[in-house]
Each structure stands twice: as C-alpha cells, then as structure tokens.
Amino acid sequence: MKKTLLGILSLLFVVFSFSVWASAEPPVMHEQLVYSLTSFNGASFSKSFCPANEETIYFIADQENVISPRKTIVYYWPITRKYMAGFSTLNEEMAGKFEVLQGGKVISTLAKQTYTLYYPKGYWSEKASVYINDSAREYFQKYKAAVDQFNTRLKQYYESMTQYRENFNRFLEEVKKRREAGDNNPLNAPVPKEPQPPEFVEFYATELTEGFIIKLPVGEFEIRLRADDGTIIEGSERKVVVFASRRQGGTGYEIIPGNRWTKKENCDDPSWVIHAVGKNELYFNPYRQDEYNELYHNKLEDPQNVGSIERWKWIHIDPIDNIKVLLTHQQAILQAVDKEPYFVKQIQGAELGYEIIKYDDDLKQKGYKPTFESYKVILDENLPKTDYAISTVQAENAQPVPQSERTLRLLKKDKSLYLYAIPIFPLIVGVFMLLSRKSRMEK
Amino acid sequence: MARSGKITRILLKKDLLFALYSLGYYGVLFVSFFASSFILKSFLDGIREEDILVTAFPLNTYLSIIIIIISLYLVLVSAISISREKEQGTLETLSYGPVTPRSFLLAKFFKDFFIGIISLGFTAIYFYLVSSLTNIGFTPGLIKALVMGVFLVSCVVSFGLFISSFTGRVRSSIISLIAILGAFLVIQFTYNSLLGIEKEALSVPLFYIRQTLHYVFQGINWISPFAFISRGLDSVVLENWPLFFTNIVYCIVYSVIFIALSIGIMNRKGVKA
Amino acid sequence: MIQTENLGKEYDGLKVVDGLNLKVEKGDIYGFLGPNGAGKTTTIMMLLGIIPQTEGKIYLLGEELKPRNIELKRRIGVVAENQYLYREMTAQEYLDFFGEIYEIQNPKKRIEELLEAVGLKDERNKKLGAYSKGMQQKFAFVRALLHDPELLILDEPVANLDPNGIKQIRDLIEEENRIGRTVLVSSHLLSEVEKLCKKVGIINQGKLLVEDNMDNIKRRLTDTIIMRIELNQEANSLESALRQIPYVTTFNITGNKLDIRLKTDRDYRKDLSQTFVDHGFLILSMQTKEMSLEEAFMTITHQNISLLTRREN
C-alpha cells in the first residue's frame, strides 16, 4: 500500500517536473481557420476570435453580431493558457456560403454584408452600435466628412497659429522698442488673440468591412462554411449558444473612492453592501444594468475565457441621467446629490499623487476639461458607525429608481484590538467543562 | 432496529461527552478563531479611512478559514476514531456485547458530526461578537454558509471515518489520510501544470497522462471532502438557491455512501487491529 | 449452552482451529485448556462472533450464532485475556455506560454489589487508566457480570492477579456458578482449572485432544513416575537399550545421571536394575522423583499433553 502510494506520488512528481520544463518551450505556430467575432455584449461590442479548439460561440439573443471566417496563424501562449492569433502575419478572408443550422437543418444561409461600428461618444467610450450596408456607408461617410472637416479646421488652426505667433512677436518687439526709448506710457495696441484648436470629431466609425451579420433568437444552433464546390470547409463547424439576460432594468453603481480614482468599485447587486470606515468622499455613478450568465457572457467576450455556469454578472448598459443620489438614515435624507463635473489634479512634488477637485470656471478658462462627472457623497468622520442607505430618485418627481437602494455600512475600527480577545471564549467553555467533570468525579 | 438505534444513542452520548471534555477541541476552536481574528484585524487596519469594501458577504472569507481549520481537525479526529478503538481493543470489548459495527460507526459519525455542529454554534457566537465589535454585518449570507457548514461537516466526517474503517492503527490512519489528501493536491498541481502545455505539443504518453489526470481530477472533485467544501461555500456566495440545495443533497448522498462503505469495510475487516 | 460442530478457522492456508467439537452443558464450569498458541483464544473469538469461522457451526444458549444475532450477546458475559478499558473514564462512568448498553434494571445496586465483591468499591471514582493490571482484571469481571449473563466466557481470567485476587475471582466464579450460570474458562494453567472445573477440554494445534472430567484428567497426568539414578560411569551407551524397554516412557541422560519415566502399573525397579547390571554398570543411587499433582497441573506443556493423549491412542 505504502509502496504503491509512493510510486504514484513519484510518477506524478516526474510528470509535474516535465510539464514545467515543457511549458517553457517556444510556441508552435499553426495555420488555422478561425472565426473573427464582433459580438454585442449588452452595452457595446466585444472583439475576439474563436480558434479551432473552441467548439462553441456565444451570442446575446436578438442582437446583430458580426462573424467573419478567416485563415490566420495561431499559437498557444502558456502563461494565459489561450491561443493567440497572428492576424498581422496572415489574415486571409475565407470564401464560401455561411450556413446556420438548428437541429441539423439549415435555417438560413447568409451572405457577406458591409458594416461599420459606430461609437457616438468616441472610440474610447466603449459604447457602440453596428450599422449595415447603406446605413454603414452613411455613418462611415458622416464620420469621414467630419474628419475631413476637422482636418480642414486643423489646417486653418495651424495657419492662424503661425499668424498669431508672428503677430505676437511683433507685439513684443514693439513693447521692447518703446521701453528702450524710455516710453513708459500704456501701449495702446491690441494684444494678439491666440486661436483655439478645433474640437476633434466626437463620434467614431470603423472602416467599412465585410462580414456575416448574425442575429438569432435564444437557442442552440450550429454554423458552418460551405465552399463553392458544395463541400463543407474543414474546421468551419461550430456550435452557437444564444442567450438572454436573466434580470433586466436593475440599477448598478460605479463607485470612485476619493483616494483611489484609478480603482473603481462596482456595487451592482442589491444584496451587496458598501463598507467604509468613515471620512470618505465617494463618487457614485448609477447605471441601468442587465444580468447575464457569467460563463456565457465571458465566453461571448472571448470564447477562450472561463467562467461558472452557476454564476451571474451584471452588465452596465447606460448611465442613468436626470436623477439625484440620496444618502439616508432610517428614512431621513442626510444628503441629496446632483451630478457635477470633477477634475483629477496631479499633486506636484515627491508624493506624485492626485486629488479630485470640483471642475470650475477657472479650470474651464485654463482650457481643462472635466475628468469625469459624478454624484459626490461625503461621509463625515463624525457620522455614527451604523447602517445608511444609498439610493437614486428621479430629479423631477423624486420617484425612486427601481432596485437602486444599497446599504452603506460604517465599520468600527477603534475596538478592533478586542478581536484577539474573542477567540478565548471557547477555551473558557473548555475549562468550565473540565472543572464540572472534575467536581462530578469528586462527588 | 430500535434497539440498535438505542445502542447508537448510548455510544454517541459517551463519545460526545468525552470529546467535549477534551481541551484539545477547544484549542482547535481557539486557533481557528484566532487565525480569523488575526486576518480580520489586519484587514481592518489595512482599510484606510477613505477606503471602501463592496461585498454581500463580508465575513464569509473568515468563515471559510474557520470551516477549513475545523474540517482539518474533524477529518483527523474521525480518521483515527475507529482505528484508535481497534488499536486499544475497546472496540473488541464493545463487540462482546450488543454493539454492531453499524451502531458503533453511526455513533462515531454522529459524535463528530455533532462536534462539527457545536463548532459551528461557537462560530456563530464568534461572528456575532465580531459583528457587534466592528459593525461588519452578521448577514443572511453568513447564516446560509453556517447552514451549509453543517452538511460540509458531514462530508468531512464520513470521509475520515472511511479512512479509519480500513486502517487498524492510529499511525496508519494518519499516514493514509495525509497520503490521500497529499495525492489529491499533487494530482491537482500536476494536472494544472499539464494544462499549461498546448495539446498538440504534448508527446503521446504525456497526452494520455493528461487525459487520465483529467478524469482522475474530475473524480477527486467528487471524492475529496475539501472539494465539497469549496463548492458548498461557493454556492452560498452565488446566491443560487437551487445550487445551494443541490449541494446539500450532494453532501447527504456523499455522506451516506461513505458511511455505508465504512460499515461494509468494518463488517469485512472485523474489530481487531 | 455451548456447542460447536466441526468448528474450523484458517489463516492464509494454516488451520488454527480444526474440526473442533465442544460441548458445554448448562451449569458446567468448563475448563478449556491448551498451551499458548493452541487455538484457545481464536476459538473464544469465534464463540463471541468477533472473528468468523471458516467452517462449522456454533450454538450458544440453544441458538445458532449468526453475525446479526446481537440479542444473543446480551446473554453472555466475557472477560478477555487483556483488559481494554476506556482509560479516561472512571470506573463508575464505565459501568454506567455498560449498564445502559445492556439495559440493566437498577444498575446502581448491581454495580455496588459487584464492586464490593471484587474489593473495588472505594476505587469507583478513579480513572481506569490509573488502575493496576490486577484491578483492571477484577474490574473486567464486574463488567462481565453486570448484566446477569446466563453464560460466562472467561479467557485467562486470573492471568494478572495476585493470590488474593485469584481467590476473590475464584470465589466469585463459584458463586456465580452456584446461582446457575454456566462458565467456560480458557486457561493454560491446569492448577487453576483444577480448582474450578468439573469438565475439561484440552486443545493443541487447533484440535481438541481430550474432553473429560477432572478426575480422569488427573489420573492420566499422574500414571507415571520418574526414577533418578546415578551410575558409576557415563551412561550415553545405554540410550539404545533404554529405547527398547516398553515400561520406560521417556528418559534424559546427563553424564552418569539419568531421569527415567516409568509406567506405574507395577514396580519396575528390579527390572531396571538388572538392565544396568547386564550392560556393565553399577548403580550408585536410585530415587523415585514423583511428579506432584501441583507440578503436573501447573502448566499445560507438550510433555503432559502427550501423557494425556497416550492412553487415548
């Protein structure tokens, strides 16, 4: 028994050692048919690809997604345990008819369509819509025209700027000349005005591209690519799982702690509690949100992601506007906060920190833009350490926004040293038990 | 049957009382609570005044620490409970009378199970005091985890008894327990390491080893009581009631199977060391 | 009360008990004798259902012993060779516990009577771990008798006791037998069994060699005498001659001294003297060295087993 166990453990150790060595080897490149995906993730679009080893592609129901079969170079990256695609080395569009099947029967054959992803608040806003064919061309042209217009303005700006510098230099020389001549009277010449740069195009549209636009109801499907000679292209078959959200219309919060602007927290589920120890400045951003299955949604964002089928996650859809955020305690409103712009100011010196300040006219005049807009709740250090509530109401009629209430709990830190005393109580019970037995024995 | 139940109750009463007279048990509770307090204190100290923590289960991590320490204690105690009585001969003495392996084993199971429940009771008091002291909420999630803990304890105890049933001496029980749990860990690490290698890059033997380990790993997930602890506590945090109850059913089925196996082995191997 | 039919036990192909047919009648104090390793404890373990037999049947109190026949065990009291007690329990706690297990009516009175009988009444609140071996042995009797069993099975019951303790236990067994309890005593001490038992079964190498009443056993063990003879010279050359003599059962030669065991059916001293003279020896002394009953009964040895079985053959 012992020898067998020892043998098994030794074998496992050898395999373990070998696997560590083998994982350090350079990756092997493969040419492979993959699906390039632009999938609607509930709020925007996620870009990913589905390598040959992933059998299933996930989509949200009744939403347009783009799928594009391509030949590329694929290699395994042991650190992330994912396949990577070398699209810059090989990115060949696959020809053929794209078939969608359900229960083994072809339910539709798709042709390639032209599309663009349109970002109304700019590329970094992470909010986008897909437009197809004529609409796609229209939006792309709109973007292209806006960019052309911007470029024209930019050119004008640079010309004005050159002119401004010349005028300004002339102005300075004039001042110098008069001062050298002993003329200390006010200069009655106008100071040249610096031109303002043009605003960049706020929206963004991707290049017009071709792909299969797929929009399916909830269910399980199969997809494949059929070549012109009628054969099914090898490696093109995949399963498709189309799912919907479990709960819709919730209210979630993004919270920016005053001291950690870069590390935002989410308080999405109504059961979640915000714990703080006092003296906090918290910036709340309420969102409308939908709840999706974690595994499905993670796989939608990248088919190689992992997740749990039992777990659910909230996806922020849109910020909720025209509201007030309330801090209450036992129905009493302590603070009612409106949305305001804030600016993150870098602290000079060795500290290299930052502070969040209110965005005001002074900053505006200096040409700064607000870093973010939010609802600021201040937790005073003298607030009793108890439970409070954060909620959202409509600004115009004070009607509560559904599922927006969260508990905010202030923790007590001052007596935390007593935490070391609590574990002693089982020992006291133990000593009592022993003594009671001893006294019974003596009786 | 009724008489057998009565014998089990008598044995249980004796075992439970003497377990509660052992200062070692309270020592384990102290250690687990102290570990929890230590981490909790560090955590509270770590929260600067402006920081926040968003969670529905602020104390569940600490509960997990306590449950794991108590489980390690229970699995060890139950793993030696039968073998110790075999080694000391007390089981033989009991067998001269109307004590069957079944009534004996059930008594041992319920003894350790009740010890587990009492420990969870202590844990509930501990968290109540922690909550009063720090205002960290004694949440429904914590109560749910404590309820789940009852069933997890039953898995741990039945697994320990299973090991004890096929070993005749305390030393071999401890060695078997460490070897089995160690093997589970090594398999998990090895399998995870092999997962880091691309399937196509694996040699044929290594590929088959990975496949085998995959199935072994799946099996371990249904054999190791610690895998049940992980799943059970996860189901609490997931707030998925069907999953929560499914895990409870799994725990009950697991316990019944392991107790039945232990009784079968005891019947086969007899009462002597 | 106890009957075995062709009872056998085999470990790894080795027969430890072989075709054993025991019969203990109601009211008997039956001595189950044999040297160490003869198979006594294995037989008792089978009688108690602790280890299963590989062949044969066991009947206890008129019922066949089956693994699930737990109720039968309530009617048997057992004292094993080694006492396995819960060392952390006090004597009182231990007896209360067994009282509950055996569902004894009025256990307090019974415990008090029995502790009194073995002289442990004042030690009842001591932890059993603090008991001496002798105290543990006596205490085991208390536990065995606690539930008023119809049958008492005792395996080496006085092994760890001093003479006073042995007497206490002997008196207790006799008293229990007087009130109708059947007793099976397993021992390797013939002397002890002699004082208690009327009927004896002797086992060796797993086989029952003889089952008889005590008087016949005594007679069989004492039907030879030992002659101690001193000759005028070394006697090794006499070995083959002595082997030829039918009334000589065994002998031992050390230099010029001989111990010769002779049959007692008549006086062979004259015949023996003549043999020495015929072989050219002179007898310097000749003494009878009779084995005392105590000596013969002290232990069961292979020597006296052969004595016991000779006549049977």
PDB file of C-alpha atoms in Angstrom, chain A residues 198-419:
ATOM      1  CA  PRO A 198     -10.704  72.754 -33.292  1.00  0.00           C
ATOM      2  CA  GLU A 199     -12.577  70.107 -31.310  1.00  0.00           C
ATOM      3  CA  PHE A 200     -11.852  66.611 -32.597  1.00  0.00           C
ATOM      4  CA  VAL A 201     -14.732  64.636 -34.019  1.00  0.00           C
ATOM      5  CA  GLU A 202     -16.628  63.310 -31.018  1.00  0.00           C
ATOM      6  CA  PHE A 203     -18.015  60.205 -32.718  1.00  0.00           C
ATOM      7  CA  TYR A 204     -16.156  57.451 -34.453  1.00  0.00           C
ATOM      8  CA  ALA A 205     -16.964  54.864 -37.117  1.00  0.00           C
ATOM      9  CA  THR A 206     -14.764  51.933 -38.048  1.00  0.00           C
ATOM     10  CA  GLU A 207     -13.626  51.302 -41.601  1.00  0.00           C
ATOM     11  CA  LEU A 208     -16.254  49.663 -43.781  1.00  0.00           C
ATOM     12  CA  THR A 209     -15.669  45.916 -43.527  1.00  0.00           C
ATOM     13  CA  GLU A 210     -17.378  42.817 -44.837  1.00  0.00           C
ATOM     14  CA  GLY A 211     -18.680  40.058 -42.596  1.00  0.00           C
ATOM     15  CA  PHE A 212     -21.681  37.849 -41.909  1.00  0.00           C
ATOM     16  CA  ILE A 213     -24.268  39.623 -39.785  1.00  0.00           C
ATOM     17  CA  ILE A 214     -25.875  37.081 -37.483  1.00  0.00           C
ATOM     18  CA  LYS A 215     -28.939  37.766 -35.336  1.00  0.00           C
ATOM     19  CA  LEU A 216     -30.589  34.787 -33.654  1.00  0.00           C
ATOM     20  CA  PRO A 217     -33.258  34.092 -31.029  1.00  0.00           C
ATOM     21  CA  VAL A 218     -32.494  32.225 -27.786  1.00  0.00           C
ATOM     22  CA  GLY A 219     -31.470  28.654 -28.536  1.00  0.00           C
ATOM     23  CA  GLU A 220     -28.704  26.370 -29.720  1.00  0.00           C
ATOM     24  CA  PHE A 221     -27.520  26.427 -33.295  1.00  0.00           C
ATOM     25  CA  GLU A 222     -24.679  25.258 -35.491  1.00  0.00           C
ATOM     26  CA  ILE A 223     -22.752  27.228 -38.093  1.00  0.00           C
ATOM     27  CA  ARG A 224     -20.515  26.161 -40.968  1.00  0.00           C
ATOM     28  CA  LEU A 225     -18.972  27.456 -44.134  1.00  0.00           C
ATOM     29  CA  ARG A 226     -19.744  25.799 -47.468  1.00  0.00           C
ATOM     30  CA  ALA A 227     -17.245  26.149 -50.310  1.00  0.00           C
ATOM     31  CA  ASP A 228     -18.292  26.999 -53.855  1.00  0.00           C
ATOM     32  CA  ASP A 229     -17.911  23.323 -54.840  1.00  0.00           C
ATOM     33  CA  GLY A 230     -20.603  22.421 -52.291  1.00  0.00           C
ATOM     34  CA  THR A 231     -18.295  20.840 -49.701  1.00  0.00           C
ATOM     35  CA  ILE A 232     -18.169  21.954 -46.102  1.00  0.00           C
ATOM     36  CA  ILE A 233     -14.905  23.688 -45.346  1.00  0.00           C
ATOM     37  CA  GLU A 234     -12.918  21.698 -42.839  1.00  0.00           C
ATOM     38  CA  GLY A 235     -12.674  23.274 -39.412  1.00  0.00           C
ATOM     39  CA  SER A 236     -15.559  25.672 -40.035  1.00  0.00           C
ATOM     40  CA  GLU A 237     -18.195  23.909 -37.933  1.00  0.00           C
ATOM     41  CA  ARG A 238     -19.062  25.391 -34.567  1.00  0.00           C
ATOM     42  CA  LYS A 239     -21.938  25.320 -32.131  1.00  0.00           C
ATOM     43  CA  VAL A 240     -23.651  28.588 -31.308  1.00  0.00           C
ATOM     44  CA  VAL A 241     -25.383  29.245 -27.987  1.00  0.00           C
ATOM     45  CA  VAL A 242     -27.690  32.246 -27.996  1.00  0.00           C
ATOM     46  CA  PHE A 243     -28.793  33.503 -24.589  1.00  0.00           C
ATOM     47  CA  ALA A 244     -30.734  36.333 -22.996  1.00  0.00           C
ATOM     48  CA  SER A 245     -30.381  38.252 -19.755  1.00  0.00           C
ATOM     49  CA  ARG A 246     -31.894  36.772 -16.586  1.00  0.00           C
ATOM     50  CA  ARG A 247     -32.901  40.075 -14.996  1.00  0.00           C
ATOM     51  CA  GLN A 248     -33.269  43.428 -16.717  1.00  0.00           C
ATOM     52  CA  GLY A 249     -33.651  47.014 -15.645  1.00  0.00           C
ATOM     53  CA  GLY A 250     -31.598  46.885 -12.489  1.00  0.00           C
ATOM     54  CA  THR A 251     -29.637  49.809 -11.158  1.00  0.00           C
ATOM     55  CA  GLY A 252     -25.945  49.391 -10.550  1.00  0.00           C
ATOM     56  CA  TYR A 253     -23.379  51.801  -9.188  1.00  0.00           C
ATOM     57  CA  GLU A 254     -19.858  52.519 -10.187  1.00  0.00           C
ATOM     58  CA  ILE A 255     -18.168  53.998  -7.132  1.00  0.00           C
ATOM     59  CA  ILE A 256     -14.965  56.008  -7.268  1.00  0.00           C
ATOM     60  CA  PRO A 257     -13.340  56.229  -3.839  1.00  0.00           C
ATOM     61  CA  GLY A 258     -11.855  59.665  -3.333  1.00  0.00           C
ATOM     62  CA  ASN A 259      -8.428  58.272  -2.613  1.00  0.00           C
ATOM     63  CA  ARG A 260      -8.380  55.701  -5.406  1.00  0.00           C
ATOM     64  CA  TRP A 261      -9.566  57.334  -8.572  1.00  0.00           C
ATOM     65  CA  THR A 262      -7.941  54.639 -10.684  1.00  0.00           C
ATOM     66  CA  LYS A 263      -9.523  51.733  -8.789  1.00  0.00           C
ATOM     67  CA  LYS A 264     -13.229  51.949  -9.211  1.00  0.00           C
ATOM     68  CA  GLU A 265     -15.598  49.633  -7.405  1.00  0.00           C
ATOM     69  CA  ASN A 266     -18.931  48.328  -8.583  1.00  0.00           C
ATOM     70  CA  CYS A 267     -21.954  47.824  -6.392  1.00  0.00           C
ATOM     71  CA  ASP A 268     -24.311  46.100  -8.771  1.00  0.00           C
ATOM     72  CA  ASP A 269     -26.372  43.590  -6.878  1.00  0.00           C
ATOM     73  CA  PRO A 270     -28.951  44.921  -4.409  1.00  0.00           C
ATOM     74  CA  SER A 271     -27.613  42.446  -1.823  1.00  0.00           C
ATOM     75  CA  TRP A 272     -24.134  43.951  -1.897  1.00  0.00           C
ATOM     76  CA  VAL A 273     -23.176  46.217   0.968  1.00  0.00           C
ATOM     77  CA  ILE A 274     -20.768  49.149   0.811  1.00  0.00           C
ATOM     78  CA  HIS A 275     -18.469  49.013   3.826  1.00  0.00           C
ATOM     79  CA  ALA A 276     -16.488  52.073   4.830  1.00  0.00           C
ATOM     80  CA  VAL A 277     -14.729  53.251   7.962  1.00  0.00           C
ATOM     81  CA  GLY A 278     -15.624  56.944   7.746  1.00  0.00           C
ATOM     82  CA  LYS A 279     -14.225  60.207   6.406  1.00  0.00           C
ATOM     83  CA  ASN A 280     -14.951  59.152   2.820  1.00  0.00           C
ATOM     84  CA  GLU A 281     -15.629  61.037  -0.347  1.00  0.00           C
ATOM     85  CA  LEU A 282     -17.394  58.677  -2.674  1.00  0.00           C
ATOM     86  CA  TYR A 283     -18.375  59.412  -6.275  1.00  0.00           C
ATOM     87  CA  PHE A 284     -21.404  57.412  -7.371  1.00  0.00           C
ATOM     88  CA  ASN A 285     -22.384  56.762 -10.977  1.00  0.00           C
ATOM     89  CA  PRO A 286     -25.693  54.942 -11.348  1.00  0.00           C
ATOM     90  CA  TYR A 287     -26.193  52.706 -14.359  1.00  0.00           C
ATOM     91  CA  ARG A 288     -29.084  50.821 -15.871  1.00  0.00           C
ATOM     92  CA  GLN A 289     -27.970  47.199 -15.957  1.00  0.00           C
ATOM     93  CA  ASP A 290     -28.907  43.706 -17.127  1.00  0.00           C
ATOM     94  CA  GLU A 291     -27.856  40.412 -15.607  1.00  0.00           C
ATOM     95  CA  TYR A 292     -26.254  37.654 -17.678  1.00  0.00           C
ATOM     96  CA  ASN A 293     -24.886  34.214 -17.042  1.00  0.00           C
ATOM     97  CA  GLU A 294     -21.194  34.555 -16.233  1.00  0.00           C
ATOM     98  CA  LEU A 295     -19.976  31.627 -18.314  1.00  0.00           C
ATOM     99  CA  TYR A 296     -21.982  32.600 -21.381  1.00  0.00           C
ATOM    100  CA  HIS A 297     -21.078  36.261 -21.132  1.00  0.00           C
ATOM    101  CA  ASN A 298     -17.389  35.613 -20.511  1.00  0.00           C
ATOM    102  CA  LYS A 299     -17.340  33.254 -23.492  1.00  0.00           C
ATOM    103  CA  LEU A 300     -19.151  35.861 -25.549  1.00  0.00           C
ATOM    104  CA  GLU A 301     -16.407  38.365 -24.797  1.00  0.00           C
ATOM    105  CA  ASP A 302     -13.779  35.776 -25.672  1.00  0.00           C
ATOM    106  CA  PRO A 303     -14.608  32.144 -26.479  1.00  0.00           C
ATOM    107  CA  GLN A 304     -11.434  31.123 -24.649  1.00  0.00           C
ATOM    108  CA  ASN A 305     -12.498  32.744 -21.395  1.00  0.00           C
ATOM    109  CA  VAL A 306     -13.600  30.620 -18.474  1.00  0.00           C
ATOM    110  CA  GLY A 307     -16.489  31.172 -16.101  1.00  0.00           C
ATOM    111  CA  SER A 308     -19.047  29.438 -13.988  1.00  0.00           C
ATOM    112  CA  ILE A 309     -22.435  28.428 -15.356  1.00  0.00           C
ATOM    113  CA  GLU A 310     -23.833  28.915 -11.862  1.00  0.00           C
ATOM    114  CA  ARG A 311     -22.598  32.481 -11.524  1.00  0.00           C
ATOM    115  CA  TRP A 312     -24.361  35.616 -12.821  1.00  0.00           C
ATOM    116  CA  LYS A 313     -22.994  39.040 -13.566  1.00  0.00           C
ATOM    117  CA  TRP A 314     -24.445  42.489 -14.066  1.00  0.00           C
ATOM    118  CA  ILE A 315     -23.550  44.454 -17.187  1.00  0.00           C
ATOM    119  CA  HIS A 316     -23.868  48.230 -17.083  1.00  0.00           C
ATOM    120  CA  ILE A 317     -25.869  49.346 -20.093  1.00  0.00           C
ATOM    121  CA  ASP A 318     -26.338  53.132 -19.859  1.00  0.00           C
ATOM    122  CA  PRO A 319     -25.728  55.824 -17.257  1.00  0.00           C
ATOM    123  CA  ILE A 320     -28.957  56.960 -15.638  1.00  0.00           C
ATOM    124  CA  ASP A 321     -29.450  60.718 -16.046  1.00  0.00           C
ATOM    125  CA  ASN A 322     -31.743  63.334 -14.514  1.00  0.00           C
ATOM    126  CA  ILE A 323     -31.571  61.855 -11.084  1.00  0.00           C
ATOM    127  CA  LYS A 324     -30.363  62.623  -7.590  1.00  0.00           C
ATOM    128  CA  VAL A 325     -28.376  60.286  -5.364  1.00  0.00           C
ATOM    129  CA  LEU A 326     -29.567  60.195  -1.757  1.00  0.00           C
ATOM    130  CA  LEU A 327     -27.759  59.266   1.427  1.00  0.00           C
ATOM    131  CA  THR A 328     -30.368  58.348   4.025  1.00  0.00           C
ATOM    132  CA  HIS A 329     -30.520  57.007   7.531  1.00  0.00           C
ATOM    133  CA  GLN A 330     -33.787  55.481   8.740  1.00  0.00           C
ATOM    134  CA  GLN A 331     -35.820  57.334   6.089  1.00  0.00           C
ATOM    135  CA  ALA A 332     -34.161  60.695   6.920  1.00  0.00           C
ATOM    136  CA  ILE A 333     -32.358  62.248   3.956  1.00  0.00           C
ATOM    137  CA  LEU A 334     -28.848  63.271   5.004  1.00  0.00           C
ATOM    138  CA  GLN A 335     -27.623  64.270   1.551  1.00  0.00           C
ATOM    139  CA  ALA A 336     -29.292  64.709  -1.856  1.00  0.00           C
ATOM    140  CA  VAL A 337     -26.624  64.978  -4.506  1.00  0.00           C
ATOM    141  CA  ASP A 338     -26.719  66.197  -8.117  1.00  0.00           C
ATOM    142  CA  LYS A 339     -24.377  65.240 -10.873  1.00  0.00           C
ATOM    143  CA  GLU A 340     -21.375  67.528 -11.135  1.00  0.00           C
ATOM    144  CA  PRO A 341     -18.164  67.584 -13.141  1.00  0.00           C
ATOM    145  CA  TYR A 342     -14.863  66.805 -11.432  1.00  0.00           C
ATOM    146  CA  PHE A 343     -11.260  67.217 -12.349  1.00  0.00           C
ATOM    147  CA  VAL A 344      -8.417  64.955 -11.261  1.00  0.00           C
ATOM    148  CA  LYS A 345      -5.463  67.148 -10.415  1.00  0.00           C
ATOM    149  CA  GLN A 346      -1.952  65.779 -10.230  1.00  0.00           C
ATOM    150  CA  ILE A 347      -0.204  66.702  -6.984  1.00  0.00           C
ATOM    151  CA  GLN A 348       3.203  68.226  -7.610  1.00  0.00           C
ATOM    152  CA  GLY A 349       6.304  67.056  -5.779  1.00  0.00           C
ATOM    153  CA  ALA A 350       7.628  63.795  -4.457  1.00  0.00           C
ATOM    154  CA  GLU A 351       4.217  62.431  -3.458  1.00  0.00           C
ATOM    155  CA  LEU A 352       3.110  62.041  -7.077  1.00  0.00           C
ATOM    156  CA  GLY A 353      -0.494  61.598  -6.009  1.00  0.00           C
ATOM    157  CA  TYR A 354      -3.629  63.292  -7.173  1.00  0.00           C
ATOM    158  CA  GLU A 355      -6.676  64.922  -5.787  1.00  0.00           C
ATOM    159  CA  ILE A 356     -10.189  65.182  -7.135  1.00  0.00           C
ATOM    160  CA  ILE A 357     -11.432  68.738  -7.280  1.00  0.00           C
ATOM    161  CA  LYS A 358     -14.633  70.288  -8.479  1.00  0.00           C
ATOM    162  CA  TYR A 359     -14.431  71.385 -12.105  1.00  0.00           C
ATOM    163  CA  ASP A 360     -14.952  75.151 -12.113  1.00  0.00           C
ATOM    164  CA  ASP A 361     -14.762  78.152 -14.436  1.00  0.00           C
ATOM    165  CA  ASP A 362     -11.149  78.715 -13.570  1.00  0.00           C
ATOM    166  CA  LEU A 363     -10.243  75.255 -14.889  1.00  0.00           C
ATOM    167  CA  LYS A 364     -12.511  75.818 -17.857  1.00  0.00           C
ATOM    168  CA  GLN A 365     -10.771  79.070 -18.703  1.00  0.00           C
ATOM    169  CA  LYS A 366      -7.440  77.339 -18.468  1.00  0.00           C
ATOM    170  CA  GLY A 367      -8.694  75.014 -21.174  1.00  0.00           C
ATOM    171  CA  TYR A 368      -9.076  71.893 -18.975  1.00  0.00           C
ATOM    172  CA  LYS A 369     -11.934  69.527 -19.465  1.00  0.00           C
ATOM    173  CA  PRO A 370     -13.725  67.654 -16.681  1.00  0.00           C
ATOM    174  CA  THR A 371     -12.138  64.236 -15.970  1.00  0.00           C
ATOM    175  CA  PHE A 372     -15.475  62.722 -15.037  1.00  0.00           C
ATOM    176  CA  GLU A 373     -18.962  63.587 -13.947  1.00  0.00           C
ATOM    177  CA  SER A 374     -20.436  62.036 -10.863  1.00  0.00           C
ATOM    178  CA  TYR A 375     -22.600  62.252  -7.727  1.00  0.00           C
ATOM    179  CA  LYS A 376     -20.368  63.006  -4.755  1.00  0.00           C
ATOM    180  CA  VAL A 377     -21.412  61.701  -1.331  1.00  0.00           C
ATOM    181  CA  ILE A 378     -19.393  62.851   1.661  1.00  0.00           C
ATOM    182  CA  LEU A 379     -19.223  60.629   4.714  1.00  0.00           C
ATOM    183  CA  ASP A 380     -18.271  62.734   7.655  1.00  0.00           C
ATOM    184  CA  GLU A 381     -15.955  61.148  10.199  1.00  0.00           C
ATOM    185  CA  ASN A 382     -18.412  62.073  12.960  1.00  0.00           C
ATOM    186  CA  LEU A 383     -21.263  60.070  11.441  1.00  0.00           C
ATOM    187  CA  PRO A 384     -22.403  57.335  13.862  1.00  0.00           C
ATOM    188  CA  LYS A 385     -20.964  53.945  12.871  1.00  0.00           C
ATOM    189  CA  THR A 386     -24.153  52.315  11.717  1.00  0.00           C
ATOM    190  CA  ASP A 387     -26.075  51.414   8.551  1.00  0.00           C
ATOM    191  CA  TYR A 388     -27.095  54.011   5.960  1.00  0.00           C
ATOM    192  CA  ALA A 389     -28.720  53.717   2.564  1.00  0.00           C
ATOM    193  CA  ILE A 390     -27.694  54.995  -0.839  1.00  0.00           C
ATOM    194  CA  SER A 391     -30.496  55.324  -3.369  1.00  0.00           C
ATOM    195  CA  THR A 392     -31.412  57.126  -6.543  1.00  0.00           C
ATOM    196  CA  VAL A 393     -34.543  59.174  -7.279  1.00  0.00           C
ATOM    197  CA  GLN A 394     -35.789  60.934 -10.379  1.00  0.00           C
ATOM    198  CA  ALA A 395     -34.728  64.587 -10.250  1.00  0.00           C
ATOM    199  CA  GLU A 396     -38.076  65.958 -11.391  1.00  0.00           C
ATOM    200  CA  ASN A 397     -40.522  63.999  -9.212  1.00  0.00           C
ATOM    201  CA  ALA A 398     -38.326  62.299  -6.550  1.00  0.00           C
ATOM    202  CA  GLN A 399     -39.687  58.896  -7.582  1.00  0.00           C
ATOM    203  CA  PRO A 400     -37.260  56.157  -6.543  1.00  0.00           C
ATOM    204  CA  VAL A 401     -35.376  54.456  -9.369  1.00  0.00           C
ATOM    205  CA  PRO A 402     -36.172  50.715  -9.184  1.00  0.00           C
ATOM    206  CA  GLN A 403     -33.615  48.478  -7.418  1.00  0.00           C
ATOM    207  CA  SER A 404     -31.364  51.414  -6.657  1.00  0.00           C
ATOM    208  CA  GLU A 405     -31.145  51.090  -2.875  1.00  0.00           C
ATOM    209  CA  ARG A 406     -27.897  49.845  -1.341  1.00  0.00           C
ATOM    210  CA  THR A 407     -26.777  49.561   2.252  1.00  0.00           C
ATOM    211  CA  LEU A 408     -23.785  51.642   3.243  1.00  0.00           C
ATOM    212  CA  ARG A 409     -22.274  50.387   6.488  1.00  0.00           C
ATOM    213  CA  LEU A 410     -19.767  52.320   8.551  1.00  0.00           C
ATOM    214  CA  LEU A 411     -17.366  49.986  10.367  1.00  0.00           C
ATOM    215  CA  LYS A 412     -15.964  50.466  13.832  1.00  0.00           C
ATOM    216  CA  LYS A 413     -12.204  50.291  13.951  1.00  0.00           C
ATOM    217  CA  ASP A 414     -11.499  51.699  17.376  1.00  0.00           C
ATOM    218  CA  LYS A 415     -12.176  48.475  19.297  1.00  0.00           C
ATOM    219  CA  SER A 416     -10.657  46.112  16.758  1.00  0.00           C
ATOM    220  CA  LEU A 417      -7.928  45.067  19.205  1.00  0.00           C
ATOM    221  CA  TYR A 418     -10.619  43.174  21.127  1.00  0.00           C
ATOM    222  CA  LEU A 419     -10.860  40.842  18.149  1.00  0.00           C
TER     223      LEU A 419
END
